[in-house]
Short mmCIF file of C-alpha atoms (C1' of nucleotides) in Angstrom, two decimals:
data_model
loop_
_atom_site.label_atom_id
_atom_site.label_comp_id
_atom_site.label_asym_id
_atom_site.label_seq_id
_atom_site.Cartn_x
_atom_site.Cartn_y
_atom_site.Cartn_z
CA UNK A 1 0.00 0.00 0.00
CA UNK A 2 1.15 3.74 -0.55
CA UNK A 3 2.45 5.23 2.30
CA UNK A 4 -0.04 7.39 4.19
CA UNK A 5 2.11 9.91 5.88
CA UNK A 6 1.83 13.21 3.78
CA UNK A 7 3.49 16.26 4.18
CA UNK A 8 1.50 19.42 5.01
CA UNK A 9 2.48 20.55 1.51
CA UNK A 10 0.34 17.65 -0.17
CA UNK A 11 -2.73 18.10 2.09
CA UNK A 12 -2.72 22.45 1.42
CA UNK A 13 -2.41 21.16 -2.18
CA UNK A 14 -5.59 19.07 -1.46
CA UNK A 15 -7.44 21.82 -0.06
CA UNK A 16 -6.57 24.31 -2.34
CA UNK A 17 -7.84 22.02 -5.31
CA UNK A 18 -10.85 21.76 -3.49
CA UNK A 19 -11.29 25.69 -3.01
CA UNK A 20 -10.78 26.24 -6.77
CA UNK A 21 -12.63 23.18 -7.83
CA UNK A 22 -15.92 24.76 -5.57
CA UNK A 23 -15.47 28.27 -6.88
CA UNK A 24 -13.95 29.79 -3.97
CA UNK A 25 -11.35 31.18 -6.00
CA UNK A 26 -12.81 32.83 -9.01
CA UNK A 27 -10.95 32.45 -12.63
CA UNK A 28 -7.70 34.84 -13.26
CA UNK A 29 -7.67 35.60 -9.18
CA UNK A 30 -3.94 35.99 -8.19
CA UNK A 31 -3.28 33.68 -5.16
CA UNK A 32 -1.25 35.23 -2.56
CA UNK A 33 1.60 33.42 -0.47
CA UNK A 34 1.55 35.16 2.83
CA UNK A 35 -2.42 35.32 2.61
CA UNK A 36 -2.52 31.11 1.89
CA UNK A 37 0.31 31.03 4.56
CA UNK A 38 -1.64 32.97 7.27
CA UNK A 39 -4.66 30.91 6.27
CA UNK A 40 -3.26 27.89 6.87
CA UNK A 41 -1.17 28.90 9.35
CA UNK A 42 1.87 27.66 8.01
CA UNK A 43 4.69 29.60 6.55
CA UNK A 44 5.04 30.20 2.78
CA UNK A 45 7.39 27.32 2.13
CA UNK A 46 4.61 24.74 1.73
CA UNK A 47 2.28 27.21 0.16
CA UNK A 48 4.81 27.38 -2.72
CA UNK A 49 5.22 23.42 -2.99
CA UNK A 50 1.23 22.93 -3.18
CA UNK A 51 0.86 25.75 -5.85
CA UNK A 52 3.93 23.99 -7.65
CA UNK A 53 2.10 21.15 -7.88
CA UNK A 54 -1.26 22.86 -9.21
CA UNK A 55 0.53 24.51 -11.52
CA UNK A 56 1.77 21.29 -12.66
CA UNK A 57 -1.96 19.26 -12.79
CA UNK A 58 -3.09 22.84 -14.85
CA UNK A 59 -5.32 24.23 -12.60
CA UNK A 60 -3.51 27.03 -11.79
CA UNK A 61 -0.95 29.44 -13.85
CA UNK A 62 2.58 30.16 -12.58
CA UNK A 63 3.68 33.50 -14.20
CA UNK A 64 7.32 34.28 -12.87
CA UNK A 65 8.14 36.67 -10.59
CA UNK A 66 4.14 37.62 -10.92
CA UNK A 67 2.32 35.11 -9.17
CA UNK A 68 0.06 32.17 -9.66
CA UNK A 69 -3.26 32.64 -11.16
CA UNK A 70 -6.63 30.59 -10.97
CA UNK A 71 -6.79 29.35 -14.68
CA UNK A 72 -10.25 27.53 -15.07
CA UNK A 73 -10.51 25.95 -18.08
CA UNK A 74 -12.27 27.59 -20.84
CA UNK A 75 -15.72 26.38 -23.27
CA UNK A 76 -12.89 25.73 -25.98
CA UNK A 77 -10.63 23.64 -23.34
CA UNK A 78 -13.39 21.88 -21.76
CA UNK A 79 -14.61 20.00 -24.58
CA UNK A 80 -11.17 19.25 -25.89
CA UNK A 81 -10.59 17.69 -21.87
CA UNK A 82 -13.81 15.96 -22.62
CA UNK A 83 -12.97 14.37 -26.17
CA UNK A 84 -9.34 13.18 -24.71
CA UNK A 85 -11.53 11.39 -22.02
CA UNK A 86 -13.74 9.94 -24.22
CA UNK A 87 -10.79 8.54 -26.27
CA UNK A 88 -8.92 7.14 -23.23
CA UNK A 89 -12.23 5.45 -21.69
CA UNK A 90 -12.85 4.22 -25.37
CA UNK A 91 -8.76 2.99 -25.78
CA UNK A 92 -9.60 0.97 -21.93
CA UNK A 93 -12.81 -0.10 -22.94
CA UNK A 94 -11.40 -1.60 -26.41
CA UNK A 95 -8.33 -3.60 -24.05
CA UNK A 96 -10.59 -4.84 -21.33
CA UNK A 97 -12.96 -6.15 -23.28
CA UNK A 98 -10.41 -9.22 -23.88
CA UNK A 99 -8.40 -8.47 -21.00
CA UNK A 100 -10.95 -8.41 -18.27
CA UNK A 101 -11.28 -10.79 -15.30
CA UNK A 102 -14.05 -12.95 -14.45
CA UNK A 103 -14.46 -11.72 -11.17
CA UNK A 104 -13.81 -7.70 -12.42
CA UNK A 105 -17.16 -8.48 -15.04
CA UNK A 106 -18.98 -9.67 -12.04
CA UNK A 107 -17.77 -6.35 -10.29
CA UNK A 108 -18.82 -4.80 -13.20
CA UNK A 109 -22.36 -5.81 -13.51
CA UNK A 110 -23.15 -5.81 -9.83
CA UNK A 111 -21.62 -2.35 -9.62
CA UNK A 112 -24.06 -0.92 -12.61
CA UNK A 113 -27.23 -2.92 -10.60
CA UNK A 114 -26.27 -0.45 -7.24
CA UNK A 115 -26.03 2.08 -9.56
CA UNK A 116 -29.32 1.66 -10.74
CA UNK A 117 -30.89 1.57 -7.59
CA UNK A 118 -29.37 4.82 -6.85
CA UNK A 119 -31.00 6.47 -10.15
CA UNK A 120 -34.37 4.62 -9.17
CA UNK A 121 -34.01 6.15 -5.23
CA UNK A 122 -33.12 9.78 -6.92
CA UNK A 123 -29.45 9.25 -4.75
CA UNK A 124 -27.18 11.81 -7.06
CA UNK A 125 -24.23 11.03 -4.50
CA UNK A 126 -24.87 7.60 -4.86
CA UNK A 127 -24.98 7.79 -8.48
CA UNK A 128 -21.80 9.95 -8.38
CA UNK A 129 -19.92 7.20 -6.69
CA UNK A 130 -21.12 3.73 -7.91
CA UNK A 131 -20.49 5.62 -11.32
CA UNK A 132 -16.90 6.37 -10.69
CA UNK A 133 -16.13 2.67 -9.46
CA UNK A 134 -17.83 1.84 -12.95
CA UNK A 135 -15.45 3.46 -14.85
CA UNK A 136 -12.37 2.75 -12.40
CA UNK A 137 -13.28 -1.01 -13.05
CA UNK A 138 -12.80 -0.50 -16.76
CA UNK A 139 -9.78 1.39 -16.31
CA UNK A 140 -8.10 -1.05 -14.38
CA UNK A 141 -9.34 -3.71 -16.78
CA UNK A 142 -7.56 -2.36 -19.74
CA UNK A 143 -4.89 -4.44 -18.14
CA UNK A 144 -2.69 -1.09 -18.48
CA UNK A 145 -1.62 0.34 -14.47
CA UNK A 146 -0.19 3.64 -16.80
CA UNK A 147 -3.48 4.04 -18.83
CA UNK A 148 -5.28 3.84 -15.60
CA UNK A 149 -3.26 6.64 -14.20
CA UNK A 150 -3.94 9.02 -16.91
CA UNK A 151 -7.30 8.19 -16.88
CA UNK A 152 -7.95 8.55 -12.90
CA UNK A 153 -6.37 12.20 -13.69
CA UNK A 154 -8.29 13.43 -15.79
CA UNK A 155 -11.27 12.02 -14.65
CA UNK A 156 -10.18 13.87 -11.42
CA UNK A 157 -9.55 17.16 -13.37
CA UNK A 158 -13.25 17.04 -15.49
CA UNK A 159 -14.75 15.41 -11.98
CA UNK A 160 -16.46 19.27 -11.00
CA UNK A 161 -17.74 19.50 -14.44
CA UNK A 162 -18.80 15.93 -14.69
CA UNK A 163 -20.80 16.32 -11.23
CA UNK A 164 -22.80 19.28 -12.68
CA UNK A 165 -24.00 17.61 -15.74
CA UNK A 166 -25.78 15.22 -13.47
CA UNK A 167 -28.61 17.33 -12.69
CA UNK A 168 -29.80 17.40 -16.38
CA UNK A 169 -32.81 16.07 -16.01
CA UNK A 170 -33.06 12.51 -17.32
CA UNK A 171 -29.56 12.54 -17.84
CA UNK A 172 -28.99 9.43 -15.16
CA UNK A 173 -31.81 7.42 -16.92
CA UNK A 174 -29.97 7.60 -20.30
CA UNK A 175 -26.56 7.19 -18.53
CA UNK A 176 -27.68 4.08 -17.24
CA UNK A 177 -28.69 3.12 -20.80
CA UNK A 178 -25.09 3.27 -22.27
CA UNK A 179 -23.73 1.66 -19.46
CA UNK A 180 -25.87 -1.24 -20.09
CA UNK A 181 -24.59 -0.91 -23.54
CA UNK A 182 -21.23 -0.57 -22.58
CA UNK A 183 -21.41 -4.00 -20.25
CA UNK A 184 -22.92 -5.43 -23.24
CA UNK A 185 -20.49 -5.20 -25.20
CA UNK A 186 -17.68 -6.33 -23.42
CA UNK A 187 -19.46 -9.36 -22.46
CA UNK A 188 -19.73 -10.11 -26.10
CA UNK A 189 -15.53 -9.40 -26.05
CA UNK A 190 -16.34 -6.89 -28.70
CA UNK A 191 -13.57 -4.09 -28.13
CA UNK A 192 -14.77 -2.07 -31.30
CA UNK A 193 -18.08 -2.08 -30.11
CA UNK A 194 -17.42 -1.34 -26.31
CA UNK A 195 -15.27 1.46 -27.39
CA UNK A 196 -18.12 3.44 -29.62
CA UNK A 197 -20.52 2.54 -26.35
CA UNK A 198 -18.27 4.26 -24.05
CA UNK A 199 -17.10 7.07 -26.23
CA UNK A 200 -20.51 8.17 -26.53
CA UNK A 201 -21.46 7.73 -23.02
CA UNK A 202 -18.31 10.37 -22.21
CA UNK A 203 -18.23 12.74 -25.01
CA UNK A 204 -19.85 16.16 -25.14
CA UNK A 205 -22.28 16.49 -27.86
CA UNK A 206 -25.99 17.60 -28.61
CA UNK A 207 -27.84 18.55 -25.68
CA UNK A 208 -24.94 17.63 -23.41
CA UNK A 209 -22.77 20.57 -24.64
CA UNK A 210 -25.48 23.19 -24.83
CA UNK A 211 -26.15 21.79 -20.86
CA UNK A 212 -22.05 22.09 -20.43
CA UNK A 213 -21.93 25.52 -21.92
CA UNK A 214 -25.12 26.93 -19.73
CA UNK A 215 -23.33 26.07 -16.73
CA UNK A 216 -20.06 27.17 -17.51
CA UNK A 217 -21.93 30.64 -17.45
CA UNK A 218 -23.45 30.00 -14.27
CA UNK A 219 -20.31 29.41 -12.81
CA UNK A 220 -18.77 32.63 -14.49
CA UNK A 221 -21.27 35.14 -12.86
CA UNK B 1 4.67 33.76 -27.20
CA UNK B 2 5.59 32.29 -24.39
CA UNK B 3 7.51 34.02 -20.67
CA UNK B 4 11.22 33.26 -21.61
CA UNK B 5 12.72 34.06 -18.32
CA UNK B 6 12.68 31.14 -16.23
CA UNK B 7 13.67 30.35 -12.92
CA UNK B 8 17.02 28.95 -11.77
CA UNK B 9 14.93 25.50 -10.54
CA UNK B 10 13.51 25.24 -13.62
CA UNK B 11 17.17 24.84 -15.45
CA UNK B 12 18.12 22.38 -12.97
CA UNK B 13 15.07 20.61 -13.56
CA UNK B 14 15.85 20.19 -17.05
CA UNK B 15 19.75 19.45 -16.34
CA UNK B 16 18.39 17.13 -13.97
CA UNK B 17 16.14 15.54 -16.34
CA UNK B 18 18.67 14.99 -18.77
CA UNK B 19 21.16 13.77 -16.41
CA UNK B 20 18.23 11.06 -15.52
CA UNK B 21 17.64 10.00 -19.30
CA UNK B 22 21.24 9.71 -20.22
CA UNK B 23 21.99 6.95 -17.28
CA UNK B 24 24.59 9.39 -14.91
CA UNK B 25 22.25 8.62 -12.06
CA UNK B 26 20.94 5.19 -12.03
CA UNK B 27 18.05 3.64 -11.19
CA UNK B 28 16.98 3.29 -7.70
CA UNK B 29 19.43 5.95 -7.10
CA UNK B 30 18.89 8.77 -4.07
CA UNK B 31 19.21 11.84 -5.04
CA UNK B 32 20.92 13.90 -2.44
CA UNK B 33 19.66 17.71 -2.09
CA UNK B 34 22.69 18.97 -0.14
CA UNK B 35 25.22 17.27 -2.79
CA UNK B 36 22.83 18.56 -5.48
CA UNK B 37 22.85 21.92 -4.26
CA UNK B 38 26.46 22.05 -4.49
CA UNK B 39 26.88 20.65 -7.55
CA UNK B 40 24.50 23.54 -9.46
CA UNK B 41 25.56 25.96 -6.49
CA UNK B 42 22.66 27.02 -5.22
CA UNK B 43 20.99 26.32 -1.92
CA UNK B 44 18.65 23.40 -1.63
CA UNK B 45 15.48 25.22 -2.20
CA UNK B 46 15.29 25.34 -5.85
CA UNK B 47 16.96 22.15 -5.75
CA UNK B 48 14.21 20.76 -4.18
CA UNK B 49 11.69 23.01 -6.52
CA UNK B 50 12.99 20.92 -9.44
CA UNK B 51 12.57 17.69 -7.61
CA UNK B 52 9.06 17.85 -7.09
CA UNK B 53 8.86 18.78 -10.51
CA UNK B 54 10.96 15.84 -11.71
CA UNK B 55 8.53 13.66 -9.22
CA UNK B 56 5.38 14.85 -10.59
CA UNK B 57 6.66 13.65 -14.07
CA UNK B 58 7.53 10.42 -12.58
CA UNK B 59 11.40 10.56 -13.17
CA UNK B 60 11.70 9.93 -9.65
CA UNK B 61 10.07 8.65 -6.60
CA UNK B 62 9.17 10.79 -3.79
CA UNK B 63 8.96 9.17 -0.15
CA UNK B 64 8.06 11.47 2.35
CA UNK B 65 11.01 12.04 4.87
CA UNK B 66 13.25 9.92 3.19
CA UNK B 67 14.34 11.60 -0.08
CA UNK B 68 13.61 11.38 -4.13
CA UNK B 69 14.82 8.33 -5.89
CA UNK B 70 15.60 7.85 -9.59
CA UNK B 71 12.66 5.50 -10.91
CA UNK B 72 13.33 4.45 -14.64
CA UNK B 73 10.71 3.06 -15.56
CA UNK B 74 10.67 -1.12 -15.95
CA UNK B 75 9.46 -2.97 -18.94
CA UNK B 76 6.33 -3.47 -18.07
CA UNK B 77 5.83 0.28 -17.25
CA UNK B 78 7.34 1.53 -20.91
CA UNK B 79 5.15 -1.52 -23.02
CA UNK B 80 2.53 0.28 -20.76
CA UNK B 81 3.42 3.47 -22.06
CA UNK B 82 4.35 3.09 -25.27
CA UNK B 83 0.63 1.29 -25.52
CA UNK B 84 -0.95 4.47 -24.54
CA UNK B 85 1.32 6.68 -26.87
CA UNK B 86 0.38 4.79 -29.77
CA UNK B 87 -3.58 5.00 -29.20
CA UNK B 88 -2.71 9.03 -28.60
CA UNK B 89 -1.06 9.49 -31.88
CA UNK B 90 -3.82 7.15 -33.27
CA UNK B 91 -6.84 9.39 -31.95
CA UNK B 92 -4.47 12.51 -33.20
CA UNK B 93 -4.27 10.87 -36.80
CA UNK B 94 -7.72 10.30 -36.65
CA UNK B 95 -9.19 13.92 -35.84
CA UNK B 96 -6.49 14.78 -37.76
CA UNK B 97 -7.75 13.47 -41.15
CA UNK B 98 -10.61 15.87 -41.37
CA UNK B 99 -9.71 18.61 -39.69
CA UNK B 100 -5.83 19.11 -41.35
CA UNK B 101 -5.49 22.41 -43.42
CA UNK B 102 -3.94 22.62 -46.73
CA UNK B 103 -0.51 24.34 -45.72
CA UNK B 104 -0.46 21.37 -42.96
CA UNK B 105 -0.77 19.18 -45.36
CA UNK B 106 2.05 20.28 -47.25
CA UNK B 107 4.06 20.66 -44.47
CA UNK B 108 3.44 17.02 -43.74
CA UNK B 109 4.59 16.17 -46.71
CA UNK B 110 7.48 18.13 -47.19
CA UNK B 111 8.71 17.19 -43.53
CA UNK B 112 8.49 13.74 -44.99
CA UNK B 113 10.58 14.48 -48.14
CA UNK B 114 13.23 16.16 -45.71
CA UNK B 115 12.76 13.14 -43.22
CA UNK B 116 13.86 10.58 -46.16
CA UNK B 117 16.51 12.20 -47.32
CA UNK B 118 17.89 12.03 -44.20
CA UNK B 119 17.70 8.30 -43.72
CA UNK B 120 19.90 8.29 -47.10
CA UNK B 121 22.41 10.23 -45.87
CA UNK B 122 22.41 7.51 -42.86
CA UNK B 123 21.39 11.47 -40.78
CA UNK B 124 20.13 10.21 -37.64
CA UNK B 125 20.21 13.42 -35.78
CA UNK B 126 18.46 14.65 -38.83
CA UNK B 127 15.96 11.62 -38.83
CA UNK B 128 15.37 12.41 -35.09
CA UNK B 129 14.49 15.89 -35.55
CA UNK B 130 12.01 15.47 -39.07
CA UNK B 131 10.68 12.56 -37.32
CA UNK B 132 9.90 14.53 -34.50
CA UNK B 133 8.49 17.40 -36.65
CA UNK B 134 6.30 15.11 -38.55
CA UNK B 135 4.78 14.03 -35.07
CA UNK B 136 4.10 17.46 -33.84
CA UNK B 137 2.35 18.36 -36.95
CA UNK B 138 -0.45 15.45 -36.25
CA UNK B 139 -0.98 16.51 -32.52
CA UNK B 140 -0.99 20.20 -33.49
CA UNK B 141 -3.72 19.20 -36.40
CA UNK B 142 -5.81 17.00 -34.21
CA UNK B 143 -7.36 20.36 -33.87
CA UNK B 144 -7.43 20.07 -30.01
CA UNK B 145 -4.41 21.84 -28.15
CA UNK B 146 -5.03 19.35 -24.53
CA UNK B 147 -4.62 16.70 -27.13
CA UNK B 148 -1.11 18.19 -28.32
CA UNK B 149 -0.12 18.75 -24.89
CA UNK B 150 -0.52 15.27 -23.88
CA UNK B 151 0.91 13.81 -26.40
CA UNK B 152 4.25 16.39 -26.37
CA UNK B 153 4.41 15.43 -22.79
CA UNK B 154 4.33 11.49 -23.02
CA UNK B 155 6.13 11.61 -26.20
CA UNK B 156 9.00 13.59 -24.57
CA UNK B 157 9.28 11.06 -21.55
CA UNK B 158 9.45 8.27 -23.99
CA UNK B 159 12.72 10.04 -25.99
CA UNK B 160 15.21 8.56 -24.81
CA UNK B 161 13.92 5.12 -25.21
CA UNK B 162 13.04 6.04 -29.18
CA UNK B 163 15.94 7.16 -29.67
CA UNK B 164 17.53 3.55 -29.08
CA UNK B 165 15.22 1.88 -30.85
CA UNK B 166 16.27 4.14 -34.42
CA UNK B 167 19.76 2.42 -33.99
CA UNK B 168 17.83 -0.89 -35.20
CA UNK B 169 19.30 -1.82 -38.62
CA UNK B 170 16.73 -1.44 -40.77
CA UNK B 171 14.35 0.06 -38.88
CA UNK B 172 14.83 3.84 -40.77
CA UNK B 173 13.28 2.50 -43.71
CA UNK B 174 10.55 0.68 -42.38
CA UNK B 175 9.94 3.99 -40.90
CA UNK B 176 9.62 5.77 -43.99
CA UNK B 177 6.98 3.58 -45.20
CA UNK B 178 4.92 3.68 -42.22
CA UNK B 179 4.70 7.42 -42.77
CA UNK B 180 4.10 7.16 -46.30
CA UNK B 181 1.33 5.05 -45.37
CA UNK B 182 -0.39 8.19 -42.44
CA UNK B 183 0.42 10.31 -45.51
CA UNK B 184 -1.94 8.30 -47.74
CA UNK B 185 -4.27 7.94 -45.41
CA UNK B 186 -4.84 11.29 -44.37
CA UNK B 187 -4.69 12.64 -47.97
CA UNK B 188 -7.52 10.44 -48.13
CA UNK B 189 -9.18 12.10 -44.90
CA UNK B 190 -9.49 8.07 -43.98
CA UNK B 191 -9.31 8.72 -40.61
CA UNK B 192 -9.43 4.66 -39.24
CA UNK B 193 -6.95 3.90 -41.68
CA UNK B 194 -4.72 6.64 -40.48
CA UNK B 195 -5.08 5.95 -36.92
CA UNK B 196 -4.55 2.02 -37.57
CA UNK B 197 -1.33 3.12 -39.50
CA UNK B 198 0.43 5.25 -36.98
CA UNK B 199 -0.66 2.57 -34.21
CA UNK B 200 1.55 -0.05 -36.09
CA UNK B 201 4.09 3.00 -36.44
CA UNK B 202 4.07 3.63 -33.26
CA UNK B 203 3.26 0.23 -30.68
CA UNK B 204 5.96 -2.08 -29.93
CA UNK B 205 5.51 -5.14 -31.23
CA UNK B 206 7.34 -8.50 -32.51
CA UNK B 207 10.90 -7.04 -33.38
CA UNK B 208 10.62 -3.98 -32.08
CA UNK B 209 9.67 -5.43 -28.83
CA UNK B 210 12.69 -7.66 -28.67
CA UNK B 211 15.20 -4.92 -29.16
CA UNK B 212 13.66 -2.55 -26.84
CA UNK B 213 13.76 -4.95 -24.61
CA UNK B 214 17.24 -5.88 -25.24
CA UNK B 215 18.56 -2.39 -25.17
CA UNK B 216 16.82 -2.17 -21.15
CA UNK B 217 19.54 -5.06 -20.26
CA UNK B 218 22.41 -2.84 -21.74
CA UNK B 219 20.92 0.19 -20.17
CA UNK B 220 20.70 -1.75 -17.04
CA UNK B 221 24.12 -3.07 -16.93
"C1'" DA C 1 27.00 -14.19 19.79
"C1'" DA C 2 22.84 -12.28 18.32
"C1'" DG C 3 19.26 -9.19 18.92
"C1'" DT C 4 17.29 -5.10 20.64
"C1'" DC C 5 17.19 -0.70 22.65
"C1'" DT C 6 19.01 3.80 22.65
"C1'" DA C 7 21.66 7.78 21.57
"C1'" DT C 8 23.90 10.27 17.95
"C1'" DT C 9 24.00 11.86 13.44
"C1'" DC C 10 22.11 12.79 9.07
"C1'" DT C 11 18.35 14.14 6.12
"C1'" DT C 12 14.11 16.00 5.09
"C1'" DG C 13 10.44 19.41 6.03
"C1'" DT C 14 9.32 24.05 7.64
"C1'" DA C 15 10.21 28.76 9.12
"C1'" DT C 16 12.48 32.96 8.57
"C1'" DA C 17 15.68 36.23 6.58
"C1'" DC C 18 17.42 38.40 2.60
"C1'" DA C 19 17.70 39.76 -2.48
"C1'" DA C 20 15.85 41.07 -6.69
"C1'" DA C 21 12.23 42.33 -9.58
"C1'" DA C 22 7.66 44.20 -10.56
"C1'" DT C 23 3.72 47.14 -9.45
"C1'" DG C 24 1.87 51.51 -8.27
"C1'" DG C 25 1.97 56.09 -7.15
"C1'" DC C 26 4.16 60.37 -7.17
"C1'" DT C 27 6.56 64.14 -9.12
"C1'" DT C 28 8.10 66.83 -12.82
"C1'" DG C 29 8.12 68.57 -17.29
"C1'" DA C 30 5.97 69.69 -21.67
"C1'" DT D 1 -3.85 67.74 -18.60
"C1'" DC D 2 -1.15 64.02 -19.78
"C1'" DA D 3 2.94 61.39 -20.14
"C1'" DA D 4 7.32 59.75 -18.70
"C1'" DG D 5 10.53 58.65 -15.30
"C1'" DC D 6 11.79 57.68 -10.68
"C1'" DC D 7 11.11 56.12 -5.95
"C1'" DA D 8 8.58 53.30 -2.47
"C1'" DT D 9 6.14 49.29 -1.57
"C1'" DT D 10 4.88 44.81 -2.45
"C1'" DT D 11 5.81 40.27 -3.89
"C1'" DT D 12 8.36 36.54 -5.72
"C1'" DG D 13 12.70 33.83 -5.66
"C1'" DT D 14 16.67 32.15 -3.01
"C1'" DA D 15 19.51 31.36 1.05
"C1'" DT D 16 19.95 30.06 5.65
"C1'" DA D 17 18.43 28.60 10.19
"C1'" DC D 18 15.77 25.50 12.85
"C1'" DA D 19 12.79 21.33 13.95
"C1'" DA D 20 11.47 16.69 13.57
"C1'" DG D 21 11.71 12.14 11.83
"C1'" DA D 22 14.74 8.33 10.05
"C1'" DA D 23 19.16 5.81 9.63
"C1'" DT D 24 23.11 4.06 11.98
"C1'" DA D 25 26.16 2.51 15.22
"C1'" DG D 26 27.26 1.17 19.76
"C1'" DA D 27 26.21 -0.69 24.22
"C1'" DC D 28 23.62 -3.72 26.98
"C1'" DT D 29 20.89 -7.86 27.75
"C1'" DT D 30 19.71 -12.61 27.13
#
DNA sequence: AAGTCTATTCTTGTATACAAAATGGCTTGA
DNA sequence: TCAAGCCATTTTGTATACAAGAATAGACTT
């Protein structure tokens, strides 16, 4: 297992994703050392290593000897985030079809019945969660531990924009849909057709990028 | 264009990185900040600034209170990674194929011309640099700059390990017709048939495999 | 003699002090 | 009145000092 001790550095880092992910800090604000220091009561030293590393994921903009700024990702941005996803889900989906385990298909099925059961009791947390082990199955599954990295990334950089397409209504219903799809088809061991499933259920088209768009100017205000 | 001035831990980062790729500190190896700091004389902060950089690249291994190892990555890890690189350049070829403009076109092409003549004049530093060229112009006309960015990233992690694999006798020309064939392809705005041809151009498989696996055990030794 | 406990030393992580560069405001001149 | 240049303040980047955890070696016990 990983080691759990973490510096103070790595949990401000934590934190600070979580403030920018939520809104707190608005896009182009200029995030000040001494004021994250006296926030977190800590001197500036680990301030500086947890904005290094935001800087490095993208979430925030190092200009030197400036600053660092919020840098939320823009309409154009967004849906190119969204089409790498849907190619990496698609690129898993395609491998695990032949490479998955017995037991991880099992996992897979039972995992998409909770997740049902959250749509039917109206449980968007639920949802939010049985989803994510849906796709976390699949990544694993491509049989590729560096795929799976790059996936749980990203996934972890669109996860704020993910969560807010979830309230479209009847969005879960139709989610569930594709994953059936999606299990479908790599019970049949058909990569090609597993791929297509998934790459639709991820990518941003049709109603799902006007929906995308509309709350991108929510946010904004 | 781009901030130019750069900070002094960014330099070492790089010198760093290249010291890492070209085998002067080995795998497994700890890198020490105070002997570090010496050696680049400066003190250990931006020493360590570079670290974490290097770390969040996966170069090395960070374990909290114990200090940054070198972490090359195994055979497993760079099949893994090669895997992914090929299904990136595939999805690039792919968008690519509709959405190229004319002058990229011809750019392609010409790169291409350039790019053979170099294999006849036995060029590889030439080879490495067209070749390289002819890459960045499908991520840049995949149309979607996260796209690009991913695949410059993994692309430049996977260098050095390219760069062995061109010494393979015969392998220059096989080269050449593997572009010729993404040429085609995307002349023909076939986008399937360009991404399956720059997947066998890229992936390691049969031969290739055996010599990049051979030239680990050298690097190794 | 081997193993363990402990003290010393070394290394990382954090705080603070200092240097250099950028921003902003003021003055001065046209 | 406006612009340009200079000074003060603010802020980032780097160096150093300090604290805390880990490695190591030596002594003591069984």
């Amino acid at each position: 297992m990983q080691n759990m001790e973490r510096k103070r550095a790595d949990r401000i880092a934590d934190d600070l994703e979580g403030l920018i992910f939520d809104g707190t800090f608005a896009d182009g604000e200029r995030l000040d050392e001494v004021q994250l220091a006296s926030r977190f009561s800590v001197s500036r030293t680990p301030i500086r290593e947890a904005l290094q590393r935001l800087a490095q994921s993208g979430l925030v903009e190092q200009i030197p000897r400036r600053g660092v700024f919020v840098r939320q990702p823009g309409p154009v941005e967004l849906i190119e985030m969204f089409e790498v996803m849907a190619e990496l889900e698609a690129v898993c989906a395609k491998l695990a079809a032949t490479r998955i385990s017995d037991e991880a298909l099992e996992d897979l099925q039972s995992t998409n019945k909770r997740c049902m059961a959250t749509v039917e009791a109206s449980d968007t947390d639920g949802y939010y969660r049985e989803n994510q082990h849906f796709h976390a199955i699949l990544y694993r599954q491509s049989g590729n531990r560096f795929l799976e990295q790059e996936c749980l990334r990203l996934q972890r950089r669109l996860q704020p924009f993910r969560r807010i397409q979830l309230r479209v209504r009847g969005r879960l219903k139709q989610s569930m849909a594709e994953h059936e799809a999606i299990v479908e088809a790599i019970k049949e061991a058909d990569g090609e057709k597993a791929a297509t499933a998934i790459r639709q259920h991820v990518s941003v088209q049709g109603e799902k990028f006007h929906h995308l768009m509309a709350s991108l100017t929510i946010a904004a205000e």
